[in-house]
Backbone as numpy.savetxt, mean C-alpha at the origin, in Angstrom:
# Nx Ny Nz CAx CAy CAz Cx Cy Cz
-16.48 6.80 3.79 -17.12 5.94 4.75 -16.05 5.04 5.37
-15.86 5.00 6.76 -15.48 3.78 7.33 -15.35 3.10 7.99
-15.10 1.71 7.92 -16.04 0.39 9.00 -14.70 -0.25 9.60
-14.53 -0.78 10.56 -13.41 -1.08 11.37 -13.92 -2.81 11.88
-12.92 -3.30 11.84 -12.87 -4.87 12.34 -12.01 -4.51 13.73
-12.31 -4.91 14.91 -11.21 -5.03 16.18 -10.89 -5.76 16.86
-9.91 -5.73 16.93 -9.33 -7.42 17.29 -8.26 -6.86 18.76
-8.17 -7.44 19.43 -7.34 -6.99 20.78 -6.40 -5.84 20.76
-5.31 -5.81 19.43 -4.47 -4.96 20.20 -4.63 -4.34 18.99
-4.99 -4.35 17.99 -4.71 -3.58 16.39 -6.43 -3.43 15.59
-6.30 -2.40 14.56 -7.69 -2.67 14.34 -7.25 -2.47 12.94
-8.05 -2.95 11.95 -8.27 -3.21 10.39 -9.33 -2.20 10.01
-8.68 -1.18 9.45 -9.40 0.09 8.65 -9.68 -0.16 7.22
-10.57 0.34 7.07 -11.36 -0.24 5.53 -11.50 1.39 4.81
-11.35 1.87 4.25 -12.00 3.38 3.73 -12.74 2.82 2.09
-13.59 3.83 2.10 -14.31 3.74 0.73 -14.75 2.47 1.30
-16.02 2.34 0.09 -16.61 0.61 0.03 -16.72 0.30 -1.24
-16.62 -0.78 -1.77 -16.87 -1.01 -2.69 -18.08 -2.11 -2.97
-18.50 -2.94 -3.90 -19.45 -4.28 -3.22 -18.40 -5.34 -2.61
-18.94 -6.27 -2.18 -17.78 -7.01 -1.78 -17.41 -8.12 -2.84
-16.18 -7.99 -2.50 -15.43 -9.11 -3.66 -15.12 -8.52 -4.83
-15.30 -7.38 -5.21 -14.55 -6.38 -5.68 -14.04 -5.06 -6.07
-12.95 -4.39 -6.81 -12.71 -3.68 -6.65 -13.04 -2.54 -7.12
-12.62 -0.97 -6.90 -13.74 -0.10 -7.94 -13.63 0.13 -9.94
-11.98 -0.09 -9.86 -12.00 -0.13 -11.24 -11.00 -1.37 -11.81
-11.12 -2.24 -11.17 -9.72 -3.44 -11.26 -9.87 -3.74 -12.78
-11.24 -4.00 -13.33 -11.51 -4.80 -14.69 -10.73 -4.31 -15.94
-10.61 -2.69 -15.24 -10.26 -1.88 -16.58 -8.98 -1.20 -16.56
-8.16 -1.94 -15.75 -6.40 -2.29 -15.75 -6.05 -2.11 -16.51
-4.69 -1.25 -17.44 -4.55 -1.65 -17.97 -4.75 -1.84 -19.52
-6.00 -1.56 -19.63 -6.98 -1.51 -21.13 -6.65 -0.22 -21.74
-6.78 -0.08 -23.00 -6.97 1.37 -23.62 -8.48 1.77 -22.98
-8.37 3.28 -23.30 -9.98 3.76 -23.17 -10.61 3.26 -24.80
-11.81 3.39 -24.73 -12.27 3.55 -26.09 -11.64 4.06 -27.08
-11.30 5.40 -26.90 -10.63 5.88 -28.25 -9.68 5.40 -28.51
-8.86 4.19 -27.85 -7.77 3.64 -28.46 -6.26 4.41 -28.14
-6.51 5.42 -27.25 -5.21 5.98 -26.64 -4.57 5.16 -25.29
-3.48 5.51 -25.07 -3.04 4.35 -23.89 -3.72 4.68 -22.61
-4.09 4.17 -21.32 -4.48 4.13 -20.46 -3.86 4.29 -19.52
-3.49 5.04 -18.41 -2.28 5.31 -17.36 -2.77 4.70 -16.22
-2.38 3.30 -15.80 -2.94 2.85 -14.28 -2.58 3.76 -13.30
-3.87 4.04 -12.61 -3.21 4.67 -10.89 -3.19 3.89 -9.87
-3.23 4.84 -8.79 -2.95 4.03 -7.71 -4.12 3.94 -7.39
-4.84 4.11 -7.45 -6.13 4.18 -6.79 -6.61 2.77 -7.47
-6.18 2.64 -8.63 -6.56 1.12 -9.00 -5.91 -0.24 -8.15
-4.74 0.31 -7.70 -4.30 -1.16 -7.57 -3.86 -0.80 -5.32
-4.23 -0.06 -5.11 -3.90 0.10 -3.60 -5.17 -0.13 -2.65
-4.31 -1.11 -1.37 -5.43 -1.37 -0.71 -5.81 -0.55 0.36
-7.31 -0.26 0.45 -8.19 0.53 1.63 -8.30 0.24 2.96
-7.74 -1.62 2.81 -7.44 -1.74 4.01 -6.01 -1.69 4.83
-5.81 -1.29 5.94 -4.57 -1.25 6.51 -5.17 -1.66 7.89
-3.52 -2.15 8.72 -3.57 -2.47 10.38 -3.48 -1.12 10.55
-3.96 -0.62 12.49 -3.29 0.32 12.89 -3.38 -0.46 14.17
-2.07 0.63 15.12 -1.64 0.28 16.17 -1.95 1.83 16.91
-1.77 1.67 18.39 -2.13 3.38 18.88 -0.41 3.44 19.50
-0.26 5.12 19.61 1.12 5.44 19.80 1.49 4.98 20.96
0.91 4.56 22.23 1.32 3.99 23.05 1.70 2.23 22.98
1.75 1.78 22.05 1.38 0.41 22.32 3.11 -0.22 21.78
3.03 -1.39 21.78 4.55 -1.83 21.67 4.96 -2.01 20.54
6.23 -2.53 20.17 6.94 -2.75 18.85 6.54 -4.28 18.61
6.24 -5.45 20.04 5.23 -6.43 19.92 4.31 -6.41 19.55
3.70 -5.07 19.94 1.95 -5.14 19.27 1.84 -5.07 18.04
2.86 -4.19 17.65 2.85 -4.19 16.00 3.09 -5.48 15.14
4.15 -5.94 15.61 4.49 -6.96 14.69 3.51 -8.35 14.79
2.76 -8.10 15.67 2.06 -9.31 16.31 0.92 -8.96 14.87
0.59 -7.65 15.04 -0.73 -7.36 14.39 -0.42 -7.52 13.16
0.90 -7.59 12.25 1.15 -7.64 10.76 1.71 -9.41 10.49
1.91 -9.92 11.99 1.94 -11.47 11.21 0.62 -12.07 11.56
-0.01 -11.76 12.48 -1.68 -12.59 12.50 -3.07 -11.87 10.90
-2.26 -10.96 10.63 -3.06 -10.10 9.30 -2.47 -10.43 8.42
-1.04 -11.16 8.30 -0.57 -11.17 6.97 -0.02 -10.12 6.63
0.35 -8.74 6.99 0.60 -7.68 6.19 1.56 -7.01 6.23
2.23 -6.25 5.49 3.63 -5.69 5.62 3.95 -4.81 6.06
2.88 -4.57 6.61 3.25 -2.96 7.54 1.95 -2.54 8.23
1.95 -1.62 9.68 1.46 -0.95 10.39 1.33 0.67 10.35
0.52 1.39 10.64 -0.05 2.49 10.38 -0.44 2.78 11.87
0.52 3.72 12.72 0.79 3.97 13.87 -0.33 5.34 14.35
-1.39 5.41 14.85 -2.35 6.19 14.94 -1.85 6.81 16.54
-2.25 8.66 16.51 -2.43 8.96 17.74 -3.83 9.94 18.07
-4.46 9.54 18.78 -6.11 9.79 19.25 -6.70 9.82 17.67
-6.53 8.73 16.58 -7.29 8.28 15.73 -7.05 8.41 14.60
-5.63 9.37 14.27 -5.05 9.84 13.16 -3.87 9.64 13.33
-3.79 9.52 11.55 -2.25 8.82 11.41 -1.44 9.70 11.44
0.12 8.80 11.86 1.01 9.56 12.63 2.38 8.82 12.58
2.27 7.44 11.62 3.44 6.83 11.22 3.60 5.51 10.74
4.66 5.11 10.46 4.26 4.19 9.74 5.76 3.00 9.99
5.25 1.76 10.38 6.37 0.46 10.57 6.07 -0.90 9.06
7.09 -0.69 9.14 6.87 -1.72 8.35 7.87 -3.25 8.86
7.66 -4.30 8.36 7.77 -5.23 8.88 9.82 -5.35 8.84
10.72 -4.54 7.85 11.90 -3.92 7.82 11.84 -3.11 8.72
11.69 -2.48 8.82 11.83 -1.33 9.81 11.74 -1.94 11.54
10.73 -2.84 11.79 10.76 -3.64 12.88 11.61 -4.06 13.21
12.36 -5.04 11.94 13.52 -5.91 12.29 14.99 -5.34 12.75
15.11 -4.08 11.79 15.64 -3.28 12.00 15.54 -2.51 13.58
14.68 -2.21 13.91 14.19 -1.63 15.76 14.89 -2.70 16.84
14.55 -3.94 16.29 15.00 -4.83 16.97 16.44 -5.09 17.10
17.03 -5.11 16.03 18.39 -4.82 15.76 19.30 -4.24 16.46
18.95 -2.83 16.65 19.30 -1.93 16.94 19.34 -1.67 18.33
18.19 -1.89 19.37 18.01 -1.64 20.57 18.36 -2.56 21.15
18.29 -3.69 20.63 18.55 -5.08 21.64 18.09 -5.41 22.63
16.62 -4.88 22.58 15.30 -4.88 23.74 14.60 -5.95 22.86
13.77 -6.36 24.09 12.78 -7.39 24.43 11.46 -6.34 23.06
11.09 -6.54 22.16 10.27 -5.88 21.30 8.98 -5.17 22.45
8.39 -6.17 23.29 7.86 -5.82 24.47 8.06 -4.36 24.91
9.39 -4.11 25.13 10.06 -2.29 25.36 10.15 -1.82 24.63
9.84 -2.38 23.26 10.36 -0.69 22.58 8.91 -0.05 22.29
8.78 1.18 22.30 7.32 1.68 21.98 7.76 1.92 20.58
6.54 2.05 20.19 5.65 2.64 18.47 6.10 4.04 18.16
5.94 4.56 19.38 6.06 6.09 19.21 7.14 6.48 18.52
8.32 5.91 18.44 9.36 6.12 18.12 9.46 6.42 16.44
8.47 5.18 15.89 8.16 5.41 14.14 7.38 6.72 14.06
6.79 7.19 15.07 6.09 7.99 14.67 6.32 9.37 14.32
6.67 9.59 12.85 7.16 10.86 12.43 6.35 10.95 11.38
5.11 10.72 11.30 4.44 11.04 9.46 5.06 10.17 8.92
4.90 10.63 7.74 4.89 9.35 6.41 6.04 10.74 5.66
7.41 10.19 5.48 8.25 11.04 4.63 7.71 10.87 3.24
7.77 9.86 3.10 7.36 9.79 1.54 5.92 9.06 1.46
4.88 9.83 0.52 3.85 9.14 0.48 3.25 9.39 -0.97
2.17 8.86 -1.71 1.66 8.90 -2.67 0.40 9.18 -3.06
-0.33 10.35 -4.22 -1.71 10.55 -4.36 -2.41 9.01 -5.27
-3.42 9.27 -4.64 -4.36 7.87 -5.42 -4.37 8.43 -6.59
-4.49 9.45 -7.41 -4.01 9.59 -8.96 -2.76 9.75 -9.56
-1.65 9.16 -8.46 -0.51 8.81 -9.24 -0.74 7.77 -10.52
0.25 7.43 -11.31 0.90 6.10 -11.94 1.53 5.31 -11.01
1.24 4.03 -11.80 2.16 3.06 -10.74 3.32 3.11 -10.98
4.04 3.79 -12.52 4.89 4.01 -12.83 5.72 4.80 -11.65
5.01 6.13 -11.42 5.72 7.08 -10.88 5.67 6.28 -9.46
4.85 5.75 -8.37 5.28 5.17 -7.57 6.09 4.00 -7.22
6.50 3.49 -8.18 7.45 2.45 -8.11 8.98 3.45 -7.77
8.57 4.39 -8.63 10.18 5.51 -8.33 10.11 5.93 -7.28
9.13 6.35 -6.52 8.99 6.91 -4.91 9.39 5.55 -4.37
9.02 4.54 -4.62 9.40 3.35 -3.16 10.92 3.12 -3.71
11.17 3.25 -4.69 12.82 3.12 -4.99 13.54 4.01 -4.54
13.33 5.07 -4.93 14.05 6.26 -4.34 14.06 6.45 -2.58
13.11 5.90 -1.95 13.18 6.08 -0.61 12.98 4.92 0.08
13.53 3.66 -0.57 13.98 2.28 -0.12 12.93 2.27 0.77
11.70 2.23 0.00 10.48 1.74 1.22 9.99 0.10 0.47
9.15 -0.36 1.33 8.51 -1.49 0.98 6.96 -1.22 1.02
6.50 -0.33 1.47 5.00 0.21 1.76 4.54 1.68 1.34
4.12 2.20 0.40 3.94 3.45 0.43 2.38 4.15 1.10
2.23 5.09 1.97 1.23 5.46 1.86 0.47 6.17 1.15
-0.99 6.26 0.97 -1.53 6.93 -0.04 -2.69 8.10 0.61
-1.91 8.95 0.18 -2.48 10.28 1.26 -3.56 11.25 -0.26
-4.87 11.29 0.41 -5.46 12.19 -0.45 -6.31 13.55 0.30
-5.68 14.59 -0.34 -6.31 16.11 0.62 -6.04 16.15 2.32
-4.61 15.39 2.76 -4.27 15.13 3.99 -4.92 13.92 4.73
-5.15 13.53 4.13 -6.42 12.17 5.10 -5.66 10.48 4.25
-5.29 9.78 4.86 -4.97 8.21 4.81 -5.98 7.45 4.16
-6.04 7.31 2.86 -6.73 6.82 2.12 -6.47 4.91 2.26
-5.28 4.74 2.35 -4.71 3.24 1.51 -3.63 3.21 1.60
-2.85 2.13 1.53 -1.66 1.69 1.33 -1.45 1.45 0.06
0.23 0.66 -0.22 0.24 0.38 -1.86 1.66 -0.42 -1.36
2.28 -1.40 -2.06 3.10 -1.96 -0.88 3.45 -1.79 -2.86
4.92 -2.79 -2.38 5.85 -2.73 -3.88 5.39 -4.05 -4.56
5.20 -4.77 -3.59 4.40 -5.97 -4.59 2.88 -6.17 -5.30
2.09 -5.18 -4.67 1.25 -4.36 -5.52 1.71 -3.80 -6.36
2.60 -3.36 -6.76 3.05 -2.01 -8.13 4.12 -3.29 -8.95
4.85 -4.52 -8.31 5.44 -4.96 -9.30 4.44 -5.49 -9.69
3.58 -6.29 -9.14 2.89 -7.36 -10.05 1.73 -6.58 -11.16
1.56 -5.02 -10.85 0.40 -4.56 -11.57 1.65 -3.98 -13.12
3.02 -3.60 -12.60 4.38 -3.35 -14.09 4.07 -4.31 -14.76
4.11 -6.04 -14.32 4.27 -7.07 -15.10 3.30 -7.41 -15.41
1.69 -6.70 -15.11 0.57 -7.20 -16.03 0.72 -5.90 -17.24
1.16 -4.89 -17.11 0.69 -4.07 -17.94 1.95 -4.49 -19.17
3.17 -4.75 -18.26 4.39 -5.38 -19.65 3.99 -6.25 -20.33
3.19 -7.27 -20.12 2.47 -8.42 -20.82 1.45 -7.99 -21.83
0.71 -7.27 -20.88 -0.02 -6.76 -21.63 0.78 -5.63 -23.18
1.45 -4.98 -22.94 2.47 -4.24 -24.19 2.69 -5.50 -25.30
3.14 -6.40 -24.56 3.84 -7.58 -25.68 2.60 -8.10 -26.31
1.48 -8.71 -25.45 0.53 -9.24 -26.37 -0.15 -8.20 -27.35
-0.29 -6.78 -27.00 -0.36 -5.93 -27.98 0.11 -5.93 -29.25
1.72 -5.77 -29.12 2.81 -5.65 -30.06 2.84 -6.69 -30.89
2.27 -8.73 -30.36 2.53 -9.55 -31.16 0.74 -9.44 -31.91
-0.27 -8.53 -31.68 -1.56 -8.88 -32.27 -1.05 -8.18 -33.34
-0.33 -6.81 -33.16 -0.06 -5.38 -34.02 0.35 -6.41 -35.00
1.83 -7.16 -34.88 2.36 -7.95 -36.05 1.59 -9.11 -36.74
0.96 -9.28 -35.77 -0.03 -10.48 -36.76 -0.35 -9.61 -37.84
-1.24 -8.69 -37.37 -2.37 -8.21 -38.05 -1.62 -7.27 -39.09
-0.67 -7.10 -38.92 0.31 -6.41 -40.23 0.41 -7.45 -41.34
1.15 -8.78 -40.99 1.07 -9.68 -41.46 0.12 -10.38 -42.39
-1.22 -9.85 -42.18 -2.30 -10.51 -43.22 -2.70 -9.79 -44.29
């Protein structure tokens, strides 16, 4: 299912629904299953459904306009409604850099080559932390059966490493208590 917010030059894609205010499996982060075996977070737990998009004609302004009035780290470059590339707020600065145009001139089109590297919503966050390392991204996309599910940016995947590392240690210090008695 999906519902679109539109705002002048960019629009906010939502896929899946969930209720509002939260997520489909956030609670159970993290946790063992019942039987007490370890639990492998995916991506599908911790990546968001929503993303900006921009259309292939539109500017390297429009983009960046649309990821600092949203807050977000990257754009999702659509052509007649499907995705088709991807800017991120590096990659901008970088465009800018480089051309030494008015952002105004440079078109979108230019990012637009697919997504080189992208990720299934039943990855690990493990294994995608190695895809955004290995291909010095800051945004990964999350592609399921060819279709743009979600994003997953790196500060999604560090902060979900350092709940699950916490989580290991408070494990490890209950394990020793409880040896202890």
């Amino acid at each position: 299912m999906r519902s679109q917010c539109v705002s002048n030059q960019h629009v906010l894609r939502r896929w899946g629904s969930s209720p509002a205010g939260t997520s489909p499996t956030r609670s159970a982060i993290g946790h063992a299953p019942q039987d007490g075996g370890p639990r492998a977070v995916l991506i599908r737990d911790v990546m968001s459904r929503e993303y900006l998009t921009v259309k292939r004609g539109q500017s390297l302004r429009d983009a960046v306009e649309a990821m600092l009035k949203e807050g977000q780290e990257s754009v999702i470059i659509t052509n007649e409604g499907e995705p088709d590339g991807l800017i991120t707020r590096r990659s901008a600065l970088i465009a800018a850099y480089k051309t030494d145009e008015p952002l105004s001139k440079v078109p979108v089109s230019g990012f637009a080559s697919g997504f080189p590297t992208s990720v299934k919503p039943d990855a690990t966050v493990l294994f995608a932390i190695g895809q955004l390392i290995n291909a010095d991204e800051e945004v990964l996309p999350v592609v399921e059966d060819l279709e743009l599910v979600g994003v997953v940016t790196r500060e999604n995947l560090l902060d979900e490493y350092t709940n699950l590392r916490n989580e290991a240690f408070d494990t490890i210090e209950r394990r020793k208590e409880w040896e202890e008695q």
